[in-house]
PDB file of C-alpha atoms in Angstrom:
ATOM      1  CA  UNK A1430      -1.151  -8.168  -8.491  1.00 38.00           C
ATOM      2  CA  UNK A1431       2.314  -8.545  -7.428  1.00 39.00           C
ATOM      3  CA  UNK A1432       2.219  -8.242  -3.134  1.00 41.00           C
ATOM      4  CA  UNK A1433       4.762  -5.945  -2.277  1.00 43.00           C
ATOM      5  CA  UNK A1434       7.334  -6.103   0.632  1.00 46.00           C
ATOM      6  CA  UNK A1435       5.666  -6.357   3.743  1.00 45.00           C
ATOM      7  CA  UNK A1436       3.871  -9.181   3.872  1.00 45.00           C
ATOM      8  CA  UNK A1437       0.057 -10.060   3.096  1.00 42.00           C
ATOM      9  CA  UNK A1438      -2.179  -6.954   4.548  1.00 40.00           C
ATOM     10  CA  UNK A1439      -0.306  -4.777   2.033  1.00 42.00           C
ATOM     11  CA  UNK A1440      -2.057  -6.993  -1.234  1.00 42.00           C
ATOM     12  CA  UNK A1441      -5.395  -5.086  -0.531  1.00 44.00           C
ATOM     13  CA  UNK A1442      -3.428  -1.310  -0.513  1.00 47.00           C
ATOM     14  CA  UNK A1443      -1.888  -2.638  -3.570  1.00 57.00           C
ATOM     15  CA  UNK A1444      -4.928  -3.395  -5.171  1.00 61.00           C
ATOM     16  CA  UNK A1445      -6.316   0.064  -3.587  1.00 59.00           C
ATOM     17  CA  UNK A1446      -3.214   1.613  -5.121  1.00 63.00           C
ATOM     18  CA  UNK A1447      -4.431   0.279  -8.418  1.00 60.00           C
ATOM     19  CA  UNK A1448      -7.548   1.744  -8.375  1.00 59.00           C
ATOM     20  CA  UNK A1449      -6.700   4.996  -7.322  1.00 63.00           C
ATOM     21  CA  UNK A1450      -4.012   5.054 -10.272  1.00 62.00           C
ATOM     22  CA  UNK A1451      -6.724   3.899 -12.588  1.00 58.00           C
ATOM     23  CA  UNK A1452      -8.946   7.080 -11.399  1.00 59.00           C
ATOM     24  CA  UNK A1453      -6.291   9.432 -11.067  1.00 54.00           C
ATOM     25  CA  UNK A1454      -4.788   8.470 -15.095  1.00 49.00           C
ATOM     26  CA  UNK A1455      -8.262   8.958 -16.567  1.00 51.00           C
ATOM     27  CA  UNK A1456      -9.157  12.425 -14.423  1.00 51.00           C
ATOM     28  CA  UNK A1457      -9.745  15.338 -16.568  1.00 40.00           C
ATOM     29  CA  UNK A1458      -8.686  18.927 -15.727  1.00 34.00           C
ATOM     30  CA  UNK A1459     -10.875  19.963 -13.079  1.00 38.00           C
ATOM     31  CA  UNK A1460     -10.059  18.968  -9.291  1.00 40.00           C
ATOM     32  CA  UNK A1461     -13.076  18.185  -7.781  1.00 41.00           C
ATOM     33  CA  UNK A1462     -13.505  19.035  -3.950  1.00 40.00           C
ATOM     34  CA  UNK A1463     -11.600  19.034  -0.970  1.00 42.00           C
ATOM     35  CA  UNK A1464     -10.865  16.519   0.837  1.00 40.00           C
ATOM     36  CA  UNK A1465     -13.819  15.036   3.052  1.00 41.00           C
ATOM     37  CA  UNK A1466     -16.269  16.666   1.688  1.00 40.00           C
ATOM     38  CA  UNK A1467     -18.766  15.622  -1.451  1.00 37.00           C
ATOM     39  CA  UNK A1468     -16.853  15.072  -4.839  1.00 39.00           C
ATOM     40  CA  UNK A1469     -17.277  18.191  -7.523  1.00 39.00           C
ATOM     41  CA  UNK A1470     -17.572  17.539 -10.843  1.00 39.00           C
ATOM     42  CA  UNK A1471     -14.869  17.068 -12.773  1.00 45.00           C
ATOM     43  CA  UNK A1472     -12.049  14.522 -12.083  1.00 52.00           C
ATOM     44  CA  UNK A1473      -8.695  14.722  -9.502  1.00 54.00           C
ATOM     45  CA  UNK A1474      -5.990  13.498 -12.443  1.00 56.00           C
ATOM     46  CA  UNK A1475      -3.847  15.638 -14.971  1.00 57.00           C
ATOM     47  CA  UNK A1476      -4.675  19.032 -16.298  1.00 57.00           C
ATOM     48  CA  UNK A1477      -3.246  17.595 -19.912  1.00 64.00           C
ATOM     49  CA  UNK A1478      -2.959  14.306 -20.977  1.00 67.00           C
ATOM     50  CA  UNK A1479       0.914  14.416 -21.865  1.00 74.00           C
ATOM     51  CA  UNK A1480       1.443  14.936 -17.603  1.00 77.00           C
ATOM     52  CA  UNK A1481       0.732  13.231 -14.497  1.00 78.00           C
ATOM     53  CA  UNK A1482       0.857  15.743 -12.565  1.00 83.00           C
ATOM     54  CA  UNK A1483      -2.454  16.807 -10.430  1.00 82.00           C
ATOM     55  CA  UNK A1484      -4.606  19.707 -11.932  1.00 81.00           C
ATOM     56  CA  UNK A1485      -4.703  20.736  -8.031  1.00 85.00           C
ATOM     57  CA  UNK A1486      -1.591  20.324  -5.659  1.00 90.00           C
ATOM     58  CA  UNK A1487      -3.091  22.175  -2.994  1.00 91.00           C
ATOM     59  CA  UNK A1488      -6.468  20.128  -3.041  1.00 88.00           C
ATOM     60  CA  UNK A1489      -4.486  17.122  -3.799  1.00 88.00           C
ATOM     61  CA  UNK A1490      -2.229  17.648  -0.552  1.00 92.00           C
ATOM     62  CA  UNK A1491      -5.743  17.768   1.199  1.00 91.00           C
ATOM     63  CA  UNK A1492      -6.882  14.886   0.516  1.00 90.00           C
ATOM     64  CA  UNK A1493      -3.637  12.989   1.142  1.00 92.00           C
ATOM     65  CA  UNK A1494      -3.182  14.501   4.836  1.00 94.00           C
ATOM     66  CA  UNK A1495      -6.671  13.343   5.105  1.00 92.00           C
ATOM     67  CA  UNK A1496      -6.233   9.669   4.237  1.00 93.00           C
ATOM     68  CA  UNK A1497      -2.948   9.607   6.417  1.00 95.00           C
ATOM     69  CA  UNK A1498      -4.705  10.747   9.515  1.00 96.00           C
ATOM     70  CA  UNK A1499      -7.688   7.931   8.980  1.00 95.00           C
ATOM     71  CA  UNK A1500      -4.614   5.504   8.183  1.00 94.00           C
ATOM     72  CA  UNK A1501      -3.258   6.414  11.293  1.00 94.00           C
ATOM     73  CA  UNK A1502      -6.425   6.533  13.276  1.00 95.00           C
ATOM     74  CA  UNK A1503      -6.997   3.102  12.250  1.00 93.00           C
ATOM     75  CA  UNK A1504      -3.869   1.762  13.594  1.00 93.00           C
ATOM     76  CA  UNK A1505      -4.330   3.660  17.068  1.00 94.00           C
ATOM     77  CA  UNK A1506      -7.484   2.119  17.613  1.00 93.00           C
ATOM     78  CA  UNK A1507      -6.579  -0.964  16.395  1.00 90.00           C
ATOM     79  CA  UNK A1508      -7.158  -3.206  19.596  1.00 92.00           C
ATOM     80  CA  UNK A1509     -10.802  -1.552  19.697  1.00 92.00           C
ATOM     81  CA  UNK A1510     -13.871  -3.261  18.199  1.00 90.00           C
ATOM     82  CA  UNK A1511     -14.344  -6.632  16.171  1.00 92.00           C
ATOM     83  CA  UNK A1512     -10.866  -8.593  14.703  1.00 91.00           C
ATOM     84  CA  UNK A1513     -12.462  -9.064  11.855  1.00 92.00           C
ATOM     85  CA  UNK A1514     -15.171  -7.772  10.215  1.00 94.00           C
ATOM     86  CA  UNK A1515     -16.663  -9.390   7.046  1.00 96.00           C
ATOM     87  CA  UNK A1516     -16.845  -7.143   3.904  1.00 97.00           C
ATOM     88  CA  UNK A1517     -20.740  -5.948   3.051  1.00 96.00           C
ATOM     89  CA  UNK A1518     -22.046  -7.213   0.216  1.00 97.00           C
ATOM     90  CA  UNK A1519     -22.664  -2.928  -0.928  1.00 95.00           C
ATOM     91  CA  UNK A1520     -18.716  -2.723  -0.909  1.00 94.00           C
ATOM     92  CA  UNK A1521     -18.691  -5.731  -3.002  1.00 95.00           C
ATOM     93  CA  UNK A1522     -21.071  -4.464  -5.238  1.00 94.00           C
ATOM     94  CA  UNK A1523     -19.293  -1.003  -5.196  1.00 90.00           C
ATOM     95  CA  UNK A1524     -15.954  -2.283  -6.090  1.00 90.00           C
ATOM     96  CA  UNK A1525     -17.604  -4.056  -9.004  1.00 91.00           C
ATOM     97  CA  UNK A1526     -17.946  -0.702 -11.090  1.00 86.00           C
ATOM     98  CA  UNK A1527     -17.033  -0.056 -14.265  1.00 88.00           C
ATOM     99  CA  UNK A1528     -14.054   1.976 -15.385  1.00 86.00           C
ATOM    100  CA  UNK A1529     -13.836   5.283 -14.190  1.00 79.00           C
ATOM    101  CA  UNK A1530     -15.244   8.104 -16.530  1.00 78.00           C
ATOM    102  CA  UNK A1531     -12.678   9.722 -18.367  1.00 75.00           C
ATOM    103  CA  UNK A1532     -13.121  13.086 -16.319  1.00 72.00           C
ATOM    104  CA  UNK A1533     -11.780  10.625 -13.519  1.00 74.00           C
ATOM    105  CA  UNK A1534     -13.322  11.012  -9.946  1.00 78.00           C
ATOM    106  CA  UNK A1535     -13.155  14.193  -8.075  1.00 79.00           C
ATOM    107  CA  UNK A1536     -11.049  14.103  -4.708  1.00 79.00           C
ATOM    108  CA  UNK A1537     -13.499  13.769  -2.365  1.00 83.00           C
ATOM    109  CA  UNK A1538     -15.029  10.751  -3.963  1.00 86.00           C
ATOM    110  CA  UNK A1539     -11.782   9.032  -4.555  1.00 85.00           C
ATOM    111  CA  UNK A1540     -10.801   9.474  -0.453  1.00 89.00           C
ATOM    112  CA  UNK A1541     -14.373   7.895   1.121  1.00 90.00           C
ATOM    113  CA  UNK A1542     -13.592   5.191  -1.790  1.00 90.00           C
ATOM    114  CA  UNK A1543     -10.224   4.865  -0.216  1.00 91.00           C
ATOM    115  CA  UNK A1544     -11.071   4.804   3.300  1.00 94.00           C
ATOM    116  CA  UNK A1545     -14.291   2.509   3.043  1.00 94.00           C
ATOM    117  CA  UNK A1546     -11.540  -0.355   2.914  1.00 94.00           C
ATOM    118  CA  UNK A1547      -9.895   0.548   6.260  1.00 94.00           C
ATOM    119  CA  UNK A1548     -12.506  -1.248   8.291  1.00 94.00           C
ATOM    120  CA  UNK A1549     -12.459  -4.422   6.118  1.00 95.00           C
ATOM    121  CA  UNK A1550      -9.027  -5.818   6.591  1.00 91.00           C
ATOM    122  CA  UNK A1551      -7.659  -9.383   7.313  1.00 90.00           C
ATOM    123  CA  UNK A1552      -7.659  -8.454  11.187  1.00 90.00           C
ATOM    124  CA  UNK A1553      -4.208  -9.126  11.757  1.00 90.00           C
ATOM    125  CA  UNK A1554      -3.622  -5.788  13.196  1.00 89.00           C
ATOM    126  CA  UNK A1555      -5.489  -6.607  15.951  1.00 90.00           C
ATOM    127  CA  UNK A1556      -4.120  -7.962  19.132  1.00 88.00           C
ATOM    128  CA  UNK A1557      -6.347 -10.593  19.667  1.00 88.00           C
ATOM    129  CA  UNK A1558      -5.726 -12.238  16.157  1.00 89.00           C
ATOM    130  CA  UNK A1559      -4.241 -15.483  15.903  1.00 82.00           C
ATOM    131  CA  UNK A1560      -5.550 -16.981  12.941  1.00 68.00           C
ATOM    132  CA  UNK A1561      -2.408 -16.738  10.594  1.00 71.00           C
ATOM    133  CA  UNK A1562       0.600 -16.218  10.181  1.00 73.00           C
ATOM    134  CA  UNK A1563       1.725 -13.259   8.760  1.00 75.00           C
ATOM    135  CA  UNK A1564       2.444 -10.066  10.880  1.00 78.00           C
ATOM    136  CA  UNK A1565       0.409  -7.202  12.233  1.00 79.00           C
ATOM    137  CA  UNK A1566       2.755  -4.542  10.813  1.00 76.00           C
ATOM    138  CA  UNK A1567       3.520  -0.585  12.732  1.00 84.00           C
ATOM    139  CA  UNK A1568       2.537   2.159  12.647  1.00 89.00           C
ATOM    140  CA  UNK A1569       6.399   2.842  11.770  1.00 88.00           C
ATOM    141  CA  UNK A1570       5.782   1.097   8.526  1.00 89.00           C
ATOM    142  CA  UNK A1571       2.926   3.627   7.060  1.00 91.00           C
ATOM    143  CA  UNK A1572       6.208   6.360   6.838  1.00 91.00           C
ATOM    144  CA  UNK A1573       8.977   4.654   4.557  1.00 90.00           C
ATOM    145  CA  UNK A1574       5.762   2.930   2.651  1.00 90.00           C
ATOM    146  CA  UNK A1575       4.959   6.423   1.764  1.00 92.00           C
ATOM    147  CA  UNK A1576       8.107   7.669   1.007  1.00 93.00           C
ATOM    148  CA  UNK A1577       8.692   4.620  -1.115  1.00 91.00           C
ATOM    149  CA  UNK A1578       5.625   5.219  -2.837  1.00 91.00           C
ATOM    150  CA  UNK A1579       6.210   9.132  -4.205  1.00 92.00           C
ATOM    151  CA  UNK A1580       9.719   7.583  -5.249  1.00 93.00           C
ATOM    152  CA  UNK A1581       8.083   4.660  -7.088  1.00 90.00           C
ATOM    153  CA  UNK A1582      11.735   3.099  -7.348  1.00 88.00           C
ATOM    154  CA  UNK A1583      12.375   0.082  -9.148  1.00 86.00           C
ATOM    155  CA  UNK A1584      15.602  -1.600  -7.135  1.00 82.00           C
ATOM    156  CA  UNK A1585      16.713  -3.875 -10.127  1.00 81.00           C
ATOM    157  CA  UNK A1586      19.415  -1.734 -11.076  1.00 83.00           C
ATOM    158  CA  UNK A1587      20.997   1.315 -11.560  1.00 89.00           C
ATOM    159  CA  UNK A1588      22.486   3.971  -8.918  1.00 93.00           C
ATOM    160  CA  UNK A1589      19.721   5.241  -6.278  1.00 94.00           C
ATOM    161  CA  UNK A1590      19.245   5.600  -2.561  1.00 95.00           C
ATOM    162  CA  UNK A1591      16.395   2.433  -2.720  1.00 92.00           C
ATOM    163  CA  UNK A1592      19.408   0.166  -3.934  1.00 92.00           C
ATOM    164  CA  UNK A1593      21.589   1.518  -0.795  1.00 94.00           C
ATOM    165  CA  UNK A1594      18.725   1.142   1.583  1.00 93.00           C
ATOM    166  CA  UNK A1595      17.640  -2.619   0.844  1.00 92.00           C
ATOM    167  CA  UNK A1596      21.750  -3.309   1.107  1.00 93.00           C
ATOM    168  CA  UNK A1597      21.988  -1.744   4.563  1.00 95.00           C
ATOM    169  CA  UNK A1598      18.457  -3.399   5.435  1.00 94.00           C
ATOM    170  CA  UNK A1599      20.366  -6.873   4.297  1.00 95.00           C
ATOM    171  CA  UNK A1600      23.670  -5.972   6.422  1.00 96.00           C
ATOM    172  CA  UNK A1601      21.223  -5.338   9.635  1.00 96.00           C
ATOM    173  CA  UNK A1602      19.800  -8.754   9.118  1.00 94.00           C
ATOM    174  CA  UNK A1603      23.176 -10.748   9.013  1.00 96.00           C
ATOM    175  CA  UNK A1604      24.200  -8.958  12.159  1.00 96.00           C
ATOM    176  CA  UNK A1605      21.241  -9.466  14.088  1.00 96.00           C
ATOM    177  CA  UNK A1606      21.084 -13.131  12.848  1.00 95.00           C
ATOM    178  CA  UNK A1607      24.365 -14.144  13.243  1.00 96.00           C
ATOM    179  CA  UNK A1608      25.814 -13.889   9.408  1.00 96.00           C
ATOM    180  CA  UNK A1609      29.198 -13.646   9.083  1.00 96.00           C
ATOM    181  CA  UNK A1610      29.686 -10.197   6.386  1.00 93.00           C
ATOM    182  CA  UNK A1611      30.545 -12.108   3.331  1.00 94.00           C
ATOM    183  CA  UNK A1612      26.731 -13.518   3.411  1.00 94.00           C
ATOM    184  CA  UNK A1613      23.816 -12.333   0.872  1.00 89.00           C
ATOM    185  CA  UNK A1614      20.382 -11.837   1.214  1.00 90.00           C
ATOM    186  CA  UNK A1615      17.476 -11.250  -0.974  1.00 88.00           C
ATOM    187  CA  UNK A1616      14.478  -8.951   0.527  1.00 89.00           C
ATOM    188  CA  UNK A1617      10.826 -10.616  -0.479  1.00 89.00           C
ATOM    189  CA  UNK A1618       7.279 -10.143  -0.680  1.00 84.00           C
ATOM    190  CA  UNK A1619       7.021 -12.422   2.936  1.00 84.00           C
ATOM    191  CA  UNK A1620       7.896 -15.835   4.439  1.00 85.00           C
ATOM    192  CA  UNK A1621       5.904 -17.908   1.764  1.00 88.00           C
ATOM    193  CA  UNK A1622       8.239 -16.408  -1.392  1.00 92.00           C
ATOM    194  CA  UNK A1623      11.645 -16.565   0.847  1.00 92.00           C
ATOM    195  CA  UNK A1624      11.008 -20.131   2.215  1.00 93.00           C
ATOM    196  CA  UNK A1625       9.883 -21.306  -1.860  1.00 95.00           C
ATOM    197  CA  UNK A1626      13.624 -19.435  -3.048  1.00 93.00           C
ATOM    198  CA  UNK A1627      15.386 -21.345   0.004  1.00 91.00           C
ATOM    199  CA  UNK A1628      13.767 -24.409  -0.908  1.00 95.00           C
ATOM    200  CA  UNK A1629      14.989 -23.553  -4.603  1.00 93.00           C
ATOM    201  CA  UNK A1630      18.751 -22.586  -3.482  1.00 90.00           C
ATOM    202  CA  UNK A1631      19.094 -25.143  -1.116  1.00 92.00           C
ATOM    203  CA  UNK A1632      18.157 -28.314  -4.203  1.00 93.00           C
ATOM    204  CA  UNK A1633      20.365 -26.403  -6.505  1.00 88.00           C
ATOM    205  CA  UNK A1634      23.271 -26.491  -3.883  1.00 79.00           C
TER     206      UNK A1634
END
């Protein structure tokens, strides 16, 4: 899986992102229950197999404001607790299951999936980590990473706002860093991908 912008800690929401796609691309008509409570039968995806669209926006809109708020809980309490906490061997097991069922897996279900990974990060949202390198993140983060997410943009090409945001992103950088204007910039999955395409640029120089 391809680790988005961000740096390392978003690899496992990626991967969660997959799975969740996976579930929500094989769901059947029916929506399941409401958030936080015990799936229904029936899955959470498409009323018709032509559309991606959710058999139940309401219920669907539910369960997202419910995984936000845990999100969000999560990072306010992050200096509580252990830094890291090793990932039970049930969880292992769990995440070993076989394709969803093609009526796809009823909101409820798919949200305690979802949040049984908050607790099993790489700890570096804690303050008392120091055993890498990359980042701890914000809480300001979980907002455009959302946003970015329902727009699903693909910055390649072509004439959309991500193209204009990444360029103004770029032009912050070069100010704050000392850049004179005529400078470019490339944003990256993290410092292991920028300092390999320096390394690259700078032999080829």
């Amino acid at each position: 899986l391809v680790q988005p912008r961000g740096g390392g800690p978003r690899l496992l929401f990626s991967s969660a992102t997959m799975l969740a796609s996976i579930a929500w691309l094989r769901g059947g008509a029916t929506s399941g229950s409401d958030a936080g409570g015990a799936g229904g039968a029936g899955g959470m995806g498409s009323p018709s197999p032509t559309s991606l669209d959710p058999a139940d926006w309401a219920t669907l809109r539910a369960s997202a404001h419910a995984v936000l708020d845990a999100s969000l809980d999560k990072l306010e309490a992050a200096s509580e607790g252990r830094v890291w906490t090793p990932v039970p061997d049930d969880l292992k097991e769990a995440l070993r299951a076989p394709v969803p069922p093609e009526d796809g897996l009823a909101h409820g279900e798919l949200c305690e999936r979802l949040l049984a990974l908050l607790p099993y990060g790489a700890g570096n949202t804690h303050p008392r980590f120091f055993g890498w390198v990359h980042g701890s993140g914000s809480p300001g983060g979980v907002l455009p990473e959302l946003v970015g997410a329902a727009m699903n943009a693909n910055c390649g090409g072509r004439d959309h706002v991500g193209i204009y945001v990444e360029r103004q992103v770029l032009t912050w950088c070069k100010e704050m860093m000392g850049f004179p204007a005529s400078a470019g910039g490339l944003l990256v999955s993290g410092t292991s991908m920028a300092t390999v395409l320096a390394l690259k640029g700078t032999r080829q120089c």
